[in-house]
Coordinates of C-alpha atoms in Angstrom, one line a residue:
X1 CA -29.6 -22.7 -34.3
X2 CA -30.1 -25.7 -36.6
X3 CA -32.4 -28.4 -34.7
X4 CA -31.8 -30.9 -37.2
X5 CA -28.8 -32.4 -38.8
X6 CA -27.1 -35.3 -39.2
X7 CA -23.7 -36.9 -39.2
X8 CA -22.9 -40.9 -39.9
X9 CA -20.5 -42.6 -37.5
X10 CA -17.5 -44.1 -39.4
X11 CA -18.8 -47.4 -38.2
X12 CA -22.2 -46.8 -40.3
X13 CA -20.6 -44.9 -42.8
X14 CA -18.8 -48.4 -43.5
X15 CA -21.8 -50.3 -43.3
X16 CA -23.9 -48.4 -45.8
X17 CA -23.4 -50.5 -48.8
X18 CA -24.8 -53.3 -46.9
X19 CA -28.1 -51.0 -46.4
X20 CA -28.1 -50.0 -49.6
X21 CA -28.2 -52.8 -51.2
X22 CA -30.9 -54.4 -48.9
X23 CA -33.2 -51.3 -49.3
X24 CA -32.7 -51.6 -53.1
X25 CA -36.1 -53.2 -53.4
X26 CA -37.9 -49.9 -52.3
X27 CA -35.3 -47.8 -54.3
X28 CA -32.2 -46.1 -54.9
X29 CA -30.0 -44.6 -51.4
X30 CA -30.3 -40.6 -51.6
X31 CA -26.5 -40.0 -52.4
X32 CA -26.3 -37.6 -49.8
X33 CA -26.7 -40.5 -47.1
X34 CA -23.7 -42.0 -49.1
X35 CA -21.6 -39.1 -49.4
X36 CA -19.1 -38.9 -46.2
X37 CA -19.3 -35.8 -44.2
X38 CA -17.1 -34.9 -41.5
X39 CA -17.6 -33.1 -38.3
X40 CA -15.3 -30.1 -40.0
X41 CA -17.6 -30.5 -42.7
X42 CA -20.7 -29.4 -41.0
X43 CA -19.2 -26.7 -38.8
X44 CA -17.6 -24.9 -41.7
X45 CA -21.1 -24.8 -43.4
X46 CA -22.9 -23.8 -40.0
X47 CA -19.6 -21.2 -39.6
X48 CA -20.4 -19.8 -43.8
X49 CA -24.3 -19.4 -42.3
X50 CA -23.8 -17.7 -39.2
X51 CA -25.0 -20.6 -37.5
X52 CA -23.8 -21.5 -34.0
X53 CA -25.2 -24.5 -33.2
X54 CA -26.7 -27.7 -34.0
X55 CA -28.5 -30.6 -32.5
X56 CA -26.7 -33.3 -34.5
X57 CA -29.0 -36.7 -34.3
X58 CA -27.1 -40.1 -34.3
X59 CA -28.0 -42.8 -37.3
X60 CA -27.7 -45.4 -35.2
X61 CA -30.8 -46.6 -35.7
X62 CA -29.7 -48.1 -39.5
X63 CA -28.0 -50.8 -38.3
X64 CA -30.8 -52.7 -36.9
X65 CA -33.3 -51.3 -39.0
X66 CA -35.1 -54.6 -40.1
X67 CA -34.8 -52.9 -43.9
X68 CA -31.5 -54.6 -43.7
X69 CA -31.9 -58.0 -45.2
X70 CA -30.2 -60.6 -44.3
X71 CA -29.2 -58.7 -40.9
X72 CA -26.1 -58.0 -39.7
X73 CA -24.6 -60.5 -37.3
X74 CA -22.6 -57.1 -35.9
X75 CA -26.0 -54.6 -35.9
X76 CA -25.9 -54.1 -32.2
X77 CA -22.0 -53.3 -32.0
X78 CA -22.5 -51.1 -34.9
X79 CA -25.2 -49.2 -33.1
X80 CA -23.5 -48.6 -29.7
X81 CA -20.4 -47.7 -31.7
X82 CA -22.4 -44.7 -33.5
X83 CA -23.5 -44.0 -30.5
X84 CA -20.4 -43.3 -29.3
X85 CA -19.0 -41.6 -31.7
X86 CA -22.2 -39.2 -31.5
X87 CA -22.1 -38.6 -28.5
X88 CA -18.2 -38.2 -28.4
X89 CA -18.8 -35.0 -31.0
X90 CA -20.7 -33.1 -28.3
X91 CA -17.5 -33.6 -26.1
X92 CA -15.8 -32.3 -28.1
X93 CA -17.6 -29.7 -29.2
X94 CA -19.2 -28.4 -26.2
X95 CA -20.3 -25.0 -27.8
X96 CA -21.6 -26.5 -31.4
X97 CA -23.0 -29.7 -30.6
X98 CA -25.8 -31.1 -28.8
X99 CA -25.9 -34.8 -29.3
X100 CA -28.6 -37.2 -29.5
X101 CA -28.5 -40.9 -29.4
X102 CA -30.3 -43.2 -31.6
X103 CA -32.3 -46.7 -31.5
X104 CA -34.4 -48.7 -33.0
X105 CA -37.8 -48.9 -30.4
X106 CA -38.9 -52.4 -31.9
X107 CA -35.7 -53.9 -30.9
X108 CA -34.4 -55.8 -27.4
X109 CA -32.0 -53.6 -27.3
X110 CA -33.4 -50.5 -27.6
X111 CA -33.9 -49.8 -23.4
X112 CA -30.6 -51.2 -22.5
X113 CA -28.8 -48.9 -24.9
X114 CA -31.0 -46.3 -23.4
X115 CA -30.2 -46.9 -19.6
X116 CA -26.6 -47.3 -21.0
X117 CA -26.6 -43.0 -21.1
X118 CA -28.6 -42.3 -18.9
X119 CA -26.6 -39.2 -16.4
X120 CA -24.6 -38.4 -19.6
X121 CA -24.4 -34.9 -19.8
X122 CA -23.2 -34.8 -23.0
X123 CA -26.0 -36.1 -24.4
X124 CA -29.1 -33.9 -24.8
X125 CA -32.1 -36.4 -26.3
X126 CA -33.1 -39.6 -28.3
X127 CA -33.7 -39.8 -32.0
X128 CA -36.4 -42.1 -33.1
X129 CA -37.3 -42.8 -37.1
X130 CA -40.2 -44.9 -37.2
X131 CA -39.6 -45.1 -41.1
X132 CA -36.4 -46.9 -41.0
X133 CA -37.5 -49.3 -38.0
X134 CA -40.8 -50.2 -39.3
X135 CA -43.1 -48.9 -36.9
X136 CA -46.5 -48.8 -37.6
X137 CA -48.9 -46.7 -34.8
X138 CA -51.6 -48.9 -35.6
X139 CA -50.2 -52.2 -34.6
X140 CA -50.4 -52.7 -30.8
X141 CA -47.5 -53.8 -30.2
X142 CA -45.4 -51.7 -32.0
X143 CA -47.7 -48.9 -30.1
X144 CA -46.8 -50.5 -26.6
X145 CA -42.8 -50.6 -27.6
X146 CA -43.2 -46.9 -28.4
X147 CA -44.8 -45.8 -25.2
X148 CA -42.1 -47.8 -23.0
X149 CA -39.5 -45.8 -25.0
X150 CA -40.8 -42.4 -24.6
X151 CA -40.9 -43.1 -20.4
X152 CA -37.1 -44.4 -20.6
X153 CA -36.5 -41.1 -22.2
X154 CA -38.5 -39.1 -19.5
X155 CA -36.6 -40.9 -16.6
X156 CA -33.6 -39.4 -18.1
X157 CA -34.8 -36.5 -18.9
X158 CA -34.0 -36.5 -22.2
X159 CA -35.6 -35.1 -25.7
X160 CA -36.9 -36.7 -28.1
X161 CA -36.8 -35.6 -31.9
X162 CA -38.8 -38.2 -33.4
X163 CA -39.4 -39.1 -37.7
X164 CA -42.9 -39.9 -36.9
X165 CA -44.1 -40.4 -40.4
X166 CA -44.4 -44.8 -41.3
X167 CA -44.4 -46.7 -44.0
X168 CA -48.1 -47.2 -43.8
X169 CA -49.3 -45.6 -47.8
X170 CA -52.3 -44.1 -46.1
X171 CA -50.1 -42.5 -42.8
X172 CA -51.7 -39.5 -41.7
X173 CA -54.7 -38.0 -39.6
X174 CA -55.2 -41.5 -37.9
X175 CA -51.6 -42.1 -37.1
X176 CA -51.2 -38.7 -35.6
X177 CA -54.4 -39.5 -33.4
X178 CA -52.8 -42.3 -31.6
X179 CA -49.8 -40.8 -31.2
X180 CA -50.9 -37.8 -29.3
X181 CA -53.5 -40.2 -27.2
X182 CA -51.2 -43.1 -26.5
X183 CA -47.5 -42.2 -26.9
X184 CA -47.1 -38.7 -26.5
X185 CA -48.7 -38.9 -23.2
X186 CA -45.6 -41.5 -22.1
X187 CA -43.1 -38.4 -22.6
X188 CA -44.8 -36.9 -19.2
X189 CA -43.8 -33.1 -20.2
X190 CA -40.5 -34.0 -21.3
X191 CA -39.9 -32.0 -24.7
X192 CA -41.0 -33.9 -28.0
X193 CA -39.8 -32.8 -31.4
X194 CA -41.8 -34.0 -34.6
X195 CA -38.7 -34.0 -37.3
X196 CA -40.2 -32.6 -40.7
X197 CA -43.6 -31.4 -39.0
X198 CA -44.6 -34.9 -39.4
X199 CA -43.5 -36.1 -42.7
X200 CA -40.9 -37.2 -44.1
X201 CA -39.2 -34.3 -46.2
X202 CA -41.1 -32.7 -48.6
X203 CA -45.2 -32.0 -48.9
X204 CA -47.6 -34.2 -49.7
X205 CA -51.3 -35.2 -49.0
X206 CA -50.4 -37.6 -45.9
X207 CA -47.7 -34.8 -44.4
X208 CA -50.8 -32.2 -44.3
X209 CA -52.9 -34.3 -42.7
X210 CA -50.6 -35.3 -40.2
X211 CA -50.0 -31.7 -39.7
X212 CA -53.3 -30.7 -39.6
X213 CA -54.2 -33.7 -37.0
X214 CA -51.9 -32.2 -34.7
X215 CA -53.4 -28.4 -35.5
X216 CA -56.9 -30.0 -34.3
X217 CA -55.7 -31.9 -31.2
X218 CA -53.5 -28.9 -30.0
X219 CA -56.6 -26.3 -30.8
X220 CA -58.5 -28.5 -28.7
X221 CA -56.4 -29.0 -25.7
X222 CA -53.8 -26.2 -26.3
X223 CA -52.1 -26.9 -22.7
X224 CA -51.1 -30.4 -23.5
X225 CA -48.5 -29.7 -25.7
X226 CA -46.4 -27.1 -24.0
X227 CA -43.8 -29.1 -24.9
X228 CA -44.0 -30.3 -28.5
X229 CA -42.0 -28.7 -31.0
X230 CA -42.1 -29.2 -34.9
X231 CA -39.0 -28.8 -37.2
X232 CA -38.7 -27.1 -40.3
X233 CA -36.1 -29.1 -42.2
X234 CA -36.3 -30.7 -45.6
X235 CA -40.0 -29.9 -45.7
X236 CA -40.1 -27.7 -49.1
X237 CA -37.5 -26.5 -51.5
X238 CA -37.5 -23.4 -54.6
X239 CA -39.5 -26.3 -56.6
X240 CA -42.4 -27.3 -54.2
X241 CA -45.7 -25.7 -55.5
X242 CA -47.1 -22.6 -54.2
X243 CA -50.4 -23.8 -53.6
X244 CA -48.4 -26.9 -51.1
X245 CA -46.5 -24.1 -49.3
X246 CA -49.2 -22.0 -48.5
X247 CA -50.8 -25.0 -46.9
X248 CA -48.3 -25.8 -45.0
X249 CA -48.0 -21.7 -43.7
X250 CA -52.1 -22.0 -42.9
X251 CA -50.7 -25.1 -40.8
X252 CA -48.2 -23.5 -39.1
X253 CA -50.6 -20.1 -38.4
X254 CA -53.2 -22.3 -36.2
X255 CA -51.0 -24.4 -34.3
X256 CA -48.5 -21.1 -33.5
X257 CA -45.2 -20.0 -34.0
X258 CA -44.0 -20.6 -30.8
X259 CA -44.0 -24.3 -32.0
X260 CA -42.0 -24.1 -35.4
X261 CA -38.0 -24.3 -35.6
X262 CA -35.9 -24.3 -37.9
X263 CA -33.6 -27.3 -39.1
X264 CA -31.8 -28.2 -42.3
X265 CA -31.9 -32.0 -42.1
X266 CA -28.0 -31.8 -43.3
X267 CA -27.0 -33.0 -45.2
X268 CA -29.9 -34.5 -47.2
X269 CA -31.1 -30.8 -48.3
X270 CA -27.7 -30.0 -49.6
X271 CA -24.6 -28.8 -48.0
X272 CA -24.8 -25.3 -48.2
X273 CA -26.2 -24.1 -45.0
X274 CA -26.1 -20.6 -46.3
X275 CA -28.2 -21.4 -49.3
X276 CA -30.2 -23.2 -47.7
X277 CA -31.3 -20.5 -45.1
X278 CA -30.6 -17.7 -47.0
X279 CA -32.3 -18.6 -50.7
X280 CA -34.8 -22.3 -49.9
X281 CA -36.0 -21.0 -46.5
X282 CA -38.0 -17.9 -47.7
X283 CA -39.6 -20.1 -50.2
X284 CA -42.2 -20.6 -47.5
X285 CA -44.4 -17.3 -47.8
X286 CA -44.3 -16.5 -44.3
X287 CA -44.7 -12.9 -43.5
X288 CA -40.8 -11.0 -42.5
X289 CA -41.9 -10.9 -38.7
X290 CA -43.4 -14.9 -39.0
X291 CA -39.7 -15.5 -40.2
X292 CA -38.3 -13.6 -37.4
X293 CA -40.0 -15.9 -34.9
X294 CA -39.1 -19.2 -36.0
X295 CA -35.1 -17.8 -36.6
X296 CA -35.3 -16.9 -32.8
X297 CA -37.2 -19.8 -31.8
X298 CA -34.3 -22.4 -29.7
X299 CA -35.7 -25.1 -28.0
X300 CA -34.9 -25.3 -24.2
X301 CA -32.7 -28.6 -25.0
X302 CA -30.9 -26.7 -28.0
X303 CA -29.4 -23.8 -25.6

């Protein structure tokens, strides 16, 4: 099972440029947001890795990010439409698919498109990315919006995989604080999944706190997150120091295995599945029966 991967909607797909030339002034688009993949496209790479299924999350959520600059006049068609189109794969791909919509929580329409699904069986959660829609968990508001979200998920009873790392340069232990006081609370037991165990791909100083916020709050009150989940995807490749993966394993050792799954972020890590679990994956030094336990670990939604 890959809990983690993407696929862009032709309708984003087409309005990348756009976003890519707006989000120049923080740098360059990853070319593998760029590249178009097709549905076929992931399943023969999931088929070459033995994997069966995926929870494929909706990019939606680009075309109101307020990155864009100007926005476009067309942002809320664009996001239904890759709704849609999401949502349409696990239709028809009942066995290989599970979909998840996507919104921006900041914006109006971010409850409407929500209530829109809601008694879809075809789809299976929400994806948030508080990156892209420029959340920041220490702004009230922003806070409140978050919160009113995560209920409107519940009601539907819905999962949420959420990108919970900002754009705040100091993101970290604080962040993670509020979150588990004020929003996490707002999912009332419905099943949360932290994309990147916190971060934002990779390992650095702010993803290990984070991490390690969440090892502290769920040592303390171990019973209050039953239902939290952390993905494994994009968080260290054959390069990362030692010395950064070993942290992250010390991580992973107090909060528990039960909690860990693993997830490619495809296509951003590369498109070879097989490589990817077969070659980057035991870069982590994880002992053989750790490894076992996260490769059989499925979340409830992902079944």
């Amino acid at each position: 099972m890959d809990h983690h991967t993407h696929l862009n909607s032709p309708a984003i797909q087409a309005f990348l440029p756009d976003f890519c030339r707006s989000v120049a002034r923080f740098g360059k688009c990853d070319p593998a947001l760029t590249t178009p993949q097709t549905p076929a496209d992931l399943l023969a790479a999931m088929d070459k890795a033995g994997i069966r299924r995926a929870l494929v999350l909706s990019t939606a959520y680009l075309a109101e990010s307020p990155m864009v600059n100007p926005p476009r006049a067309d942002a809320v068609d664009l996001m239904r439409a890759a709704n849609d189109w999401t949502v349409q794969l696990a239709r028809d791909h009942p066995g290989r698919f599970r979909a998840f919509i996507s919104v921006d929580p900041l914006r109006a329409t971010a409850l409407p498109e929500i209530a829109r699904w809601k008694g879809n069986s075809a789809v299976t959660g929400l994806k948030l990315h508080l990156t892209s829609s420029g959340v920041d968990l220490r702004r009230d508001r922003d806070v409140a919006a978050l919160k009113k979200v995560f209920a409107a998920a519940a009601t539907n009873h819905w999962a949420i995989v959420i990108h919970l790392r900002t754009q705040r340069g100091d993101y970290g232990a604080a962040d993670v604080r509020r979150f588990v006081d004020e929003v996490l609370p707002a999912a009332a037991g419905t099943p949360v999944q932290i994309a990147h165990v916190g971060g934002w791909s990779g390992i650095d100083p702010p993803t290990l706190a984070a991490l390690g916020a969440f090892a502290d709050a769920i040592e303390a009150k171990p019973a209050n997150f039953c239902h939290v989940w952390f993905d494994l995807s994009g968080v260290w490749t054959d390069k990362t120091p030692l010395a950064d993966r070993q942290a992250i394993v010390a991580l992973i050792r107090r909060i528990g295995l039960r909690h860990f799954l693993a997830g490619s972020d495809w296509p951003y890590g590369g498109t070879d599945l097989a490589d990817y679990y077969g070659r980057v994956y035991p870069e982590l030094p994880l002992t053989p029966r750790e490894w076992a336990v996260i490769r059989r670990n499925v979340a409830p939604y992902a079944r």
